[in-house]
mmCIF file with all atom_site columns, C-alpha atoms in Angstrom:
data_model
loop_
_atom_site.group_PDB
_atom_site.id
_atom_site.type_symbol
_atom_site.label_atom_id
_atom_site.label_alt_id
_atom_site.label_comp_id
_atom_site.label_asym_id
_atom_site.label_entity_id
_atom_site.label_seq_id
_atom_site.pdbx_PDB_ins_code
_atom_site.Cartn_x
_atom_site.Cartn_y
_atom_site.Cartn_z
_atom_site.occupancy
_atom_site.B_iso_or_equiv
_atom_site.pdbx_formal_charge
_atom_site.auth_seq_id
_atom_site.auth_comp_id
_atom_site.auth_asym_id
_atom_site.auth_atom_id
_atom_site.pdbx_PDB_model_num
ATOM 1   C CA . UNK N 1 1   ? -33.047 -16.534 -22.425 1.00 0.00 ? 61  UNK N CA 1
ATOM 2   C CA . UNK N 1 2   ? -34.804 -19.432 -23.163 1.00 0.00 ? 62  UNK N CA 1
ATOM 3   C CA . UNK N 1 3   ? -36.764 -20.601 -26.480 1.00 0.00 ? 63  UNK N CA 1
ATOM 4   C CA . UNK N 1 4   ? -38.587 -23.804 -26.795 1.00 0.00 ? 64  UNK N CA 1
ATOM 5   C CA . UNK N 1 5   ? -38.773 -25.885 -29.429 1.00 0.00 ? 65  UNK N CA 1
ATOM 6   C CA . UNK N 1 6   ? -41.482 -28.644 -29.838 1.00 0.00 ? 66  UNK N CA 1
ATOM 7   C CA . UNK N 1 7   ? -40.916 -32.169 -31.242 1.00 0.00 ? 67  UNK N CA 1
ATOM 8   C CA . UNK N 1 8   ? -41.890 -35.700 -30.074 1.00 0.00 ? 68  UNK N CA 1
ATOM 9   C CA . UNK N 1 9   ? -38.846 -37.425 -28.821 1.00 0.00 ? 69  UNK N CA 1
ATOM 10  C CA . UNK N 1 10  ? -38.446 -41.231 -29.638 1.00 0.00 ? 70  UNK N CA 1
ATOM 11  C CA . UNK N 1 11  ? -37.213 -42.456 -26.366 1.00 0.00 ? 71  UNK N CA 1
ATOM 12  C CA . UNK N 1 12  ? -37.748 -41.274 -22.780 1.00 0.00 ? 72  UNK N CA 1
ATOM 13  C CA . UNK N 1 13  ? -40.164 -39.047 -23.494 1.00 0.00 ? 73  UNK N CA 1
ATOM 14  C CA . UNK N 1 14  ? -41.499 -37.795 -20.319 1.00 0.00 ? 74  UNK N CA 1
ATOM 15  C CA . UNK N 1 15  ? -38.046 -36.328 -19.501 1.00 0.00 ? 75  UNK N CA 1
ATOM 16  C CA . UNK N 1 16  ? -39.069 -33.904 -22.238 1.00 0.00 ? 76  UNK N CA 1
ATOM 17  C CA . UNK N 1 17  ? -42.484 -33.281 -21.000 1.00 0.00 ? 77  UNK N CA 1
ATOM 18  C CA . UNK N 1 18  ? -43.103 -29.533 -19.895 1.00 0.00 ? 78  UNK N CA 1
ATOM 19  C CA . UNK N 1 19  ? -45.281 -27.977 -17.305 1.00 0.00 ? 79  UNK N CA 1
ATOM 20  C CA . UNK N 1 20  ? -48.017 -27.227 -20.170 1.00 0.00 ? 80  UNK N CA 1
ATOM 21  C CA . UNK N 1 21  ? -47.884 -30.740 -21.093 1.00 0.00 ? 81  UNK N CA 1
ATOM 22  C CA . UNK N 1 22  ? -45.927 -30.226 -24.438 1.00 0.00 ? 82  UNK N CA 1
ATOM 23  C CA . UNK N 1 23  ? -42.370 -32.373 -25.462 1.00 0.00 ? 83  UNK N CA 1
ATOM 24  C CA . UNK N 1 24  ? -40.271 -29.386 -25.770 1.00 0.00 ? 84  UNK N CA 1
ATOM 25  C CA . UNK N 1 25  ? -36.711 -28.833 -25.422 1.00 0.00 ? 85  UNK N CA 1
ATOM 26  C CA . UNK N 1 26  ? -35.314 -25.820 -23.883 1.00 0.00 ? 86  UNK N CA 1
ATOM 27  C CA . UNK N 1 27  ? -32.678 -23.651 -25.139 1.00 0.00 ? 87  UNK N CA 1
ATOM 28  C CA . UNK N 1 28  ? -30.270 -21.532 -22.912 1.00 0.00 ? 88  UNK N CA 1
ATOM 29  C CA . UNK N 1 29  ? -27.933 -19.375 -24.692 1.00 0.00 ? 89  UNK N CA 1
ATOM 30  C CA . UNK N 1 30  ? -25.557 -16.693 -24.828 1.00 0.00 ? 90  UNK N CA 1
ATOM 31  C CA . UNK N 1 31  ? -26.148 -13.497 -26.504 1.00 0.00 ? 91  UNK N CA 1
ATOM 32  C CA . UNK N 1 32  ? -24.052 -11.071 -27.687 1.00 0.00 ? 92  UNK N CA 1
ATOM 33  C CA . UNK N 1 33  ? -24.817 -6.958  -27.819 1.00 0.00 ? 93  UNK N CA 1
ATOM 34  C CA . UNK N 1 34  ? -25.300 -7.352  -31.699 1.00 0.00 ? 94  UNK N CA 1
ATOM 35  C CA . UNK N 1 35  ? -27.549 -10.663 -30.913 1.00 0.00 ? 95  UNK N CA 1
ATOM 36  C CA . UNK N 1 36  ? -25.893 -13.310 -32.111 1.00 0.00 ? 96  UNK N CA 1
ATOM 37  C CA . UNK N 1 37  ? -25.545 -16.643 -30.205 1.00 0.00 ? 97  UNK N CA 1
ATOM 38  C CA . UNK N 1 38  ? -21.879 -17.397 -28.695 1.00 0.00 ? 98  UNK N CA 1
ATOM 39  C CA . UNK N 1 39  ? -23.018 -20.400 -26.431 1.00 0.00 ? 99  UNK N CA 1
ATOM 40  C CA . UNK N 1 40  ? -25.814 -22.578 -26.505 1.00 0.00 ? 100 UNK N CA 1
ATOM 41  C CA . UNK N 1 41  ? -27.317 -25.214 -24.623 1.00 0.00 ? 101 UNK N CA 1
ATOM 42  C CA . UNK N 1 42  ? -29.847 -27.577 -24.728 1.00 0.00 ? 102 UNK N CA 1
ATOM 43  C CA . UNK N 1 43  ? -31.525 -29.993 -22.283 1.00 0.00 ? 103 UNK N CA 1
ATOM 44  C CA . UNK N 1 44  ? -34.925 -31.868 -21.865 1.00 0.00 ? 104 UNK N CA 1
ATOM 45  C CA . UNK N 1 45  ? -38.416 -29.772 -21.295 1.00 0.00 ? 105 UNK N CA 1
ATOM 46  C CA . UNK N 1 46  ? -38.936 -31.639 -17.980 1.00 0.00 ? 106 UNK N CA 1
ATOM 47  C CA . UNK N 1 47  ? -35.988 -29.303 -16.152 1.00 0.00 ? 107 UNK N CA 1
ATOM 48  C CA . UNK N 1 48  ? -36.189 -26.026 -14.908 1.00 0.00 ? 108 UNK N CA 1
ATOM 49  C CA . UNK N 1 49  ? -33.991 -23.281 -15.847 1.00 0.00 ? 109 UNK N CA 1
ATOM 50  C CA . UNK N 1 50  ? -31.733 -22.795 -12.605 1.00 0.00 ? 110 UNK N CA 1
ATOM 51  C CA . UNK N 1 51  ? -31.091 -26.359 -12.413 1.00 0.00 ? 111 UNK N CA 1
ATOM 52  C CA . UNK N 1 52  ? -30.172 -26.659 -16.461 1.00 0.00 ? 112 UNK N CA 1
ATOM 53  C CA . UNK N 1 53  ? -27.811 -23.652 -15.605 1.00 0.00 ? 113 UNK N CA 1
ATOM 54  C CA . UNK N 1 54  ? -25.839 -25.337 -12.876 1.00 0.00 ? 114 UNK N CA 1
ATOM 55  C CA . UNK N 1 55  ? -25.717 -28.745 -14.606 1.00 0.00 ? 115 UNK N CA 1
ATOM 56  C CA . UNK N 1 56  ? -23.605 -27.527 -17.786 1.00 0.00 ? 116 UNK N CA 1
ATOM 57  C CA . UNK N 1 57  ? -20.122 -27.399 -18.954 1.00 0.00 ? 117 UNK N CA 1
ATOM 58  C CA . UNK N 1 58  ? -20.385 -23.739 -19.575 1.00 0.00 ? 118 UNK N CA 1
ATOM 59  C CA . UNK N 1 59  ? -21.437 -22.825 -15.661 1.00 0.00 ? 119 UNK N CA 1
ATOM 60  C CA . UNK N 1 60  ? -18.684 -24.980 -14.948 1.00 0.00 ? 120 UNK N CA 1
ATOM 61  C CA . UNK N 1 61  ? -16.189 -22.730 -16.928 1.00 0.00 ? 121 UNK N CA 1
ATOM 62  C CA . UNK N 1 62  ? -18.337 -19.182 -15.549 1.00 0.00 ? 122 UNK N CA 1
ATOM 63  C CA . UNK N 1 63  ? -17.759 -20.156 -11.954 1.00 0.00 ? 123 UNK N CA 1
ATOM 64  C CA . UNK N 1 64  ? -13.736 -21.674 -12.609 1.00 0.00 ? 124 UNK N CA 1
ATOM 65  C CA . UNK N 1 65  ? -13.394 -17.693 -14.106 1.00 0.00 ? 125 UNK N CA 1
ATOM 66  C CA . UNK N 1 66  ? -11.929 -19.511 -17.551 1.00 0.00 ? 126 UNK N CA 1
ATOM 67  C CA . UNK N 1 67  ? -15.063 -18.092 -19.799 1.00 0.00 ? 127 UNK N CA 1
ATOM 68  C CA . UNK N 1 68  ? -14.085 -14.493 -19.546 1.00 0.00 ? 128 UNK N CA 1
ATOM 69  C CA . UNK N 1 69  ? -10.230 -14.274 -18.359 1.00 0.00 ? 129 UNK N CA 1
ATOM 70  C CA . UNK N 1 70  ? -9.091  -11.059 -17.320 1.00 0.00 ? 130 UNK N CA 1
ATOM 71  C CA . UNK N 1 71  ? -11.443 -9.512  -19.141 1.00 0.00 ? 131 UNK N CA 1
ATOM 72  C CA . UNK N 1 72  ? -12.253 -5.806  -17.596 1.00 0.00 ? 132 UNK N CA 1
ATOM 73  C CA . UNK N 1 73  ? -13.447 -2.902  -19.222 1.00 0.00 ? 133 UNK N CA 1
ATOM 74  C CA . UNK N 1 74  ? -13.459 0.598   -18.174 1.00 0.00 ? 134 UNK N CA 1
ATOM 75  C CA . UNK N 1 75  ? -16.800 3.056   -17.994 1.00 0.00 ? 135 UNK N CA 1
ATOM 76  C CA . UNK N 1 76  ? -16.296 5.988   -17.073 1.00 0.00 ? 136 UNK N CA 1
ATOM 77  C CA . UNK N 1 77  ? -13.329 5.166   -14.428 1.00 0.00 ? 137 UNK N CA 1
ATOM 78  C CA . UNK N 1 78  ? -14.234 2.224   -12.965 1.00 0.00 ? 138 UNK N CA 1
ATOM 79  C CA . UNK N 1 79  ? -12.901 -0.878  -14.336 1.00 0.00 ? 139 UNK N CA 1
ATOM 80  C CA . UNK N 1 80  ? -15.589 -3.343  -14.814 1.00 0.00 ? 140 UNK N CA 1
ATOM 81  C CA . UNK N 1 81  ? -15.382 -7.263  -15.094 1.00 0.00 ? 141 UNK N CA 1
ATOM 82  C CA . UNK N 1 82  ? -17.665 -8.906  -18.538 1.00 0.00 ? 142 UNK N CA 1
ATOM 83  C CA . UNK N 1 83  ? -20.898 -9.929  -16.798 1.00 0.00 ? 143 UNK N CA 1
ATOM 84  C CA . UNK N 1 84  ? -23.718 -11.807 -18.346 1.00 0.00 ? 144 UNK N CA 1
ATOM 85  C CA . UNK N 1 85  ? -27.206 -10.790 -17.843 1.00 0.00 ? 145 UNK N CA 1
ATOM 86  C CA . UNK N 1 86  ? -29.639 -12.420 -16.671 1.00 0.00 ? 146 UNK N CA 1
ATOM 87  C CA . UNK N 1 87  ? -33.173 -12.543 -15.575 1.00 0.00 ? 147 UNK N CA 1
ATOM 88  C CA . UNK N 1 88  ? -34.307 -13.287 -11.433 1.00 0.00 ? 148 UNK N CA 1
ATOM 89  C CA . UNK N 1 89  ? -35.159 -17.161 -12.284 1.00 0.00 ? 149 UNK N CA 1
ATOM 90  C CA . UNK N 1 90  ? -31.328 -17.248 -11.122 1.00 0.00 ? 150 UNK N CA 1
ATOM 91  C CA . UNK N 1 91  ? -29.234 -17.290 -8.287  1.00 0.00 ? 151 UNK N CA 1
ATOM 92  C CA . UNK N 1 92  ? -26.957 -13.765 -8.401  1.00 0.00 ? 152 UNK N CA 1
ATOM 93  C CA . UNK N 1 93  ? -22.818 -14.656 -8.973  1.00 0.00 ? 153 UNK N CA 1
ATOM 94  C CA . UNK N 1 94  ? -19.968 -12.347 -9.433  1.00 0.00 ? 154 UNK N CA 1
ATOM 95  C CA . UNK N 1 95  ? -20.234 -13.218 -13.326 1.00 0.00 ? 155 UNK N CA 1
ATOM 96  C CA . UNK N 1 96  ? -24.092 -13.358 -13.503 1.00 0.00 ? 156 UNK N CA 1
ATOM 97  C CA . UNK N 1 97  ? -25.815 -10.209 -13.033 1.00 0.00 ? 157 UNK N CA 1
ATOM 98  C CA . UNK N 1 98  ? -30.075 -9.873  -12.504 1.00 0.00 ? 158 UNK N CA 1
ATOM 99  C CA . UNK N 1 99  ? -32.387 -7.262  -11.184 1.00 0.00 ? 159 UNK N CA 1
ATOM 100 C CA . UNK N 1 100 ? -33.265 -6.156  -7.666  1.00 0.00 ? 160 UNK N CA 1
ATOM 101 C CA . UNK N 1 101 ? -35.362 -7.948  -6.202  1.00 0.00 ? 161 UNK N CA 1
ATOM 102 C CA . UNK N 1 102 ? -38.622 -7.577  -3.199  1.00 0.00 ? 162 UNK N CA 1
ATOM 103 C CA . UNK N 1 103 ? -39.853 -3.623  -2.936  1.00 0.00 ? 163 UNK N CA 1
ATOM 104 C CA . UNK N 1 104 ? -36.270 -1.384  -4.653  1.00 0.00 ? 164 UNK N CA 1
ATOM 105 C CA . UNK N 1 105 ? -36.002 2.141   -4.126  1.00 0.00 ? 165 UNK N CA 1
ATOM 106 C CA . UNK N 1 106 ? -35.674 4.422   -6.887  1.00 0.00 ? 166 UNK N CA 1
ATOM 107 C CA . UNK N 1 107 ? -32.274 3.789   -7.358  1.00 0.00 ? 167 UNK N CA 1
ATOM 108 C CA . UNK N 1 108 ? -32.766 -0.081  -7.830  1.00 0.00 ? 168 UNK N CA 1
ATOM 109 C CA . UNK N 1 109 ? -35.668 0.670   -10.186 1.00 0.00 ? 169 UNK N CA 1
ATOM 110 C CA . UNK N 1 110 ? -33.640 2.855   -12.294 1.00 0.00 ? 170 UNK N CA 1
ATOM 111 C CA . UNK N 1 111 ? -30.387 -0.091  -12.117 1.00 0.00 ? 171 UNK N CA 1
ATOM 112 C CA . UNK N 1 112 ? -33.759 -2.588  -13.090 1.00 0.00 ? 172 UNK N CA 1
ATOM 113 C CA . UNK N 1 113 ? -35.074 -0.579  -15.882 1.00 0.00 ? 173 UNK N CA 1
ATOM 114 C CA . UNK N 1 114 ? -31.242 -0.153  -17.340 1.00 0.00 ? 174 UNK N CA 1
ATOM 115 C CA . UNK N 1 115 ? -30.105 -3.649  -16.730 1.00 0.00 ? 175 UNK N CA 1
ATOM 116 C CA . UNK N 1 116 ? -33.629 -5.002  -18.587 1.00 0.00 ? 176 UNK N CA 1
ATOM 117 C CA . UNK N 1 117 ? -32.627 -2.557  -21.657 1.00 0.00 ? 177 UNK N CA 1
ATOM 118 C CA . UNK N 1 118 ? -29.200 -4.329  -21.761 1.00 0.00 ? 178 UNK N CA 1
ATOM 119 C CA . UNK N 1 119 ? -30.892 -7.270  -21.949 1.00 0.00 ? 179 UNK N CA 1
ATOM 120 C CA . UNK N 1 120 ? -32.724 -6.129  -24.882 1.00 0.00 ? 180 UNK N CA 1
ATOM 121 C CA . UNK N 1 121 ? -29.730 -7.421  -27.174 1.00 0.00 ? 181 UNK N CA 1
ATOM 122 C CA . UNK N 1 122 ? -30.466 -11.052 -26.257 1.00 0.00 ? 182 UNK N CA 1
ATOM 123 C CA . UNK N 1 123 ? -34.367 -10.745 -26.399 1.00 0.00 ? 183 UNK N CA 1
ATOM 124 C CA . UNK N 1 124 ? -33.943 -9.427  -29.896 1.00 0.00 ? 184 UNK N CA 1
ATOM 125 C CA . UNK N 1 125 ? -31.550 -12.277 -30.950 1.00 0.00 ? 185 UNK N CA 1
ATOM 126 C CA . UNK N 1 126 ? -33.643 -14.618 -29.581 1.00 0.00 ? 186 UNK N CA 1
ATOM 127 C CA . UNK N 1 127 ? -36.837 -13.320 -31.011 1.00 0.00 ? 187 UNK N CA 1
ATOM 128 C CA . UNK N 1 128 ? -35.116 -13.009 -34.486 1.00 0.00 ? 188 UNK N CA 1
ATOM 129 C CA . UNK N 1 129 ? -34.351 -16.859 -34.270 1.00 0.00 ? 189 UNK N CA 1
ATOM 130 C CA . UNK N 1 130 ? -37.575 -17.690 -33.273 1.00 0.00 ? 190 UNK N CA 1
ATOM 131 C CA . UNK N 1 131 ? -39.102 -15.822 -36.481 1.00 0.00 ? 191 UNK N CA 1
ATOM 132 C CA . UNK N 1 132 ? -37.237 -17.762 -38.811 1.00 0.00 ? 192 UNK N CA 1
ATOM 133 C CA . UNK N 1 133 ? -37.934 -21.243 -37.177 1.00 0.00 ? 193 UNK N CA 1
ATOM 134 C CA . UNK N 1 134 ? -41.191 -21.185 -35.778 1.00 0.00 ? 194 UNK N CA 1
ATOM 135 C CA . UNK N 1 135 ? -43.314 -20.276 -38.566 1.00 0.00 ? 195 UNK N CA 1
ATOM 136 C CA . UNK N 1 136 ? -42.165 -22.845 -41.056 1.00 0.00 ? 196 UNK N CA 1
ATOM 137 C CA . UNK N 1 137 ? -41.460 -25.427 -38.069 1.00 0.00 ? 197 UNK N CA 1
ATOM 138 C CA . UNK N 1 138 ? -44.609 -26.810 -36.500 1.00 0.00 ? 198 UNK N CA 1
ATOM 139 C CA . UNK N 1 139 ? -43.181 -30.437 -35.966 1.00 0.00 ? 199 UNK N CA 1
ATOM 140 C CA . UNK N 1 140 ? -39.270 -31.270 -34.914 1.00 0.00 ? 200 UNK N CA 1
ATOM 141 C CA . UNK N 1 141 ? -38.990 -35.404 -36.613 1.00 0.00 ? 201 UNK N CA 1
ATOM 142 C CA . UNK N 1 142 ? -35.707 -35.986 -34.900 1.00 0.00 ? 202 UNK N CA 1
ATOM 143 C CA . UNK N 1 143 ? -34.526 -37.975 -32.273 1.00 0.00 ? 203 UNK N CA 1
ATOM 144 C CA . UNK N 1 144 ? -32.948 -37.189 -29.176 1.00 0.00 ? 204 UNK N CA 1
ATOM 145 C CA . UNK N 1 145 ? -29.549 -37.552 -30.754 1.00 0.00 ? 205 UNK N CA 1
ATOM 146 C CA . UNK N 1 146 ? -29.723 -35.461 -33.176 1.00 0.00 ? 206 UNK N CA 1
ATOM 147 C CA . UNK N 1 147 ? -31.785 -32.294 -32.116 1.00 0.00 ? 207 UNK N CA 1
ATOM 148 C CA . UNK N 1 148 ? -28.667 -30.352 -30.244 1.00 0.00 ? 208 UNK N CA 1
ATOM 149 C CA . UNK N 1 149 ? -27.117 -30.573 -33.759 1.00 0.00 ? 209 UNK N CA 1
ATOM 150 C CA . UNK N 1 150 ? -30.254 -28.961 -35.213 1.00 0.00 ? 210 UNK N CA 1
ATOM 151 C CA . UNK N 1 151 ? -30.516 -26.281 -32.625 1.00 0.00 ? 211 UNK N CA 1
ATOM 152 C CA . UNK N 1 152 ? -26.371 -25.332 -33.277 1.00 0.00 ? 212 UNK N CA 1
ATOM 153 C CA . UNK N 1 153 ? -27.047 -25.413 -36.605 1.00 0.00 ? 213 UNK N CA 1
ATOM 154 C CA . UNK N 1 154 ? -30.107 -23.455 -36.173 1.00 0.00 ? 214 UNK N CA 1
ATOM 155 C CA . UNK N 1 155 ? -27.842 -20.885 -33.974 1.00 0.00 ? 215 UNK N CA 1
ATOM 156 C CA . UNK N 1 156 ? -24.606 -20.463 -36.741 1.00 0.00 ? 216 UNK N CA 1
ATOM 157 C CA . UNK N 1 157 ? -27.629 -19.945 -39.553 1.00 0.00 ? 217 UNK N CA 1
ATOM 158 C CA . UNK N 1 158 ? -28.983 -16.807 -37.470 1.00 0.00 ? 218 UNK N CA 1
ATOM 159 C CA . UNK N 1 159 ? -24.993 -15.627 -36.948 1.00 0.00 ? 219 UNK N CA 1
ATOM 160 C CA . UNK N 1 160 ? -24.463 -15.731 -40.416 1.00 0.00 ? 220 UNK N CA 1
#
């Protein structure tokens, strides 16, 4: 899921430059089923979203299997390891779970339509954060420095 937020950095500020043109940071986070945030990162509006994914601590501890332990849980009768969800932007893992992609049959349209209702949970967390910031925010003043601070902060006020 991602979430910009909009703010003119004080140094190196093309590395924060979108694609539109705007300084914007962009948020990747995890989302729980009842839509709060568990883990959150933040890096410059200049990088796309599979490389910001690859480059972080928390893909680091995904891929080393340390995030989610021996975590299985049963449905049905098949045990089933935690997966996060995820959209096609990228690359499929055995911890990272996304749509079919190309021309699916029926089958992998009804696993698409299921796995995108899943992925409701984090939409609606997202979306509920970006209520309560956006419309009183229309200017971030803070440096470089500080805004991950701001965004966590942002993150445990939604939680709460």
């Amino acid at each position: 899921q991602n979430i910009f937020l909009f703010w003119h950095p004080d140094h190196l500020g093309t590395e924060y430059i979108n694609r539109k043109g705007y300084f914007s940071i962009v948020m990747k986070a995890l989302v729980d089923h009842p839509g709060c945030f568990t883990g959150v990162v933040d890096w410059s509006g200049k990088i796309h979203n599979p490389r910001i994914v690859k480059n972080t601590g928390l893909f680091r501890e995904l891929q080393a299997g340390a995030f989610f332990p021996n975590q299985w849980m049963t449905i049905g009768d098949v045990e089933m390891p935690i997966v996060l969800l995820d959209d096609q932007v990228n690359p499929l893992l055995p911890w990272l779970m996304k749509p079919y992609t190309g021309h699916p049959d029926s089958t992998k349209k009804r696993f698409n339509y299921r796995l995108s209702r899943c992925r409701m949970a984090g939409k609606y967390g997202f979306g509920r954060l970006n209520n309560a910031i956006v419309p009183s925010v229309t200017r971030l003043d803070f440096s470089e420095k500080n805004i991950s601070m701001v965004i966590a902060a942002c993150c445990i006020l939604h939680n709460i």
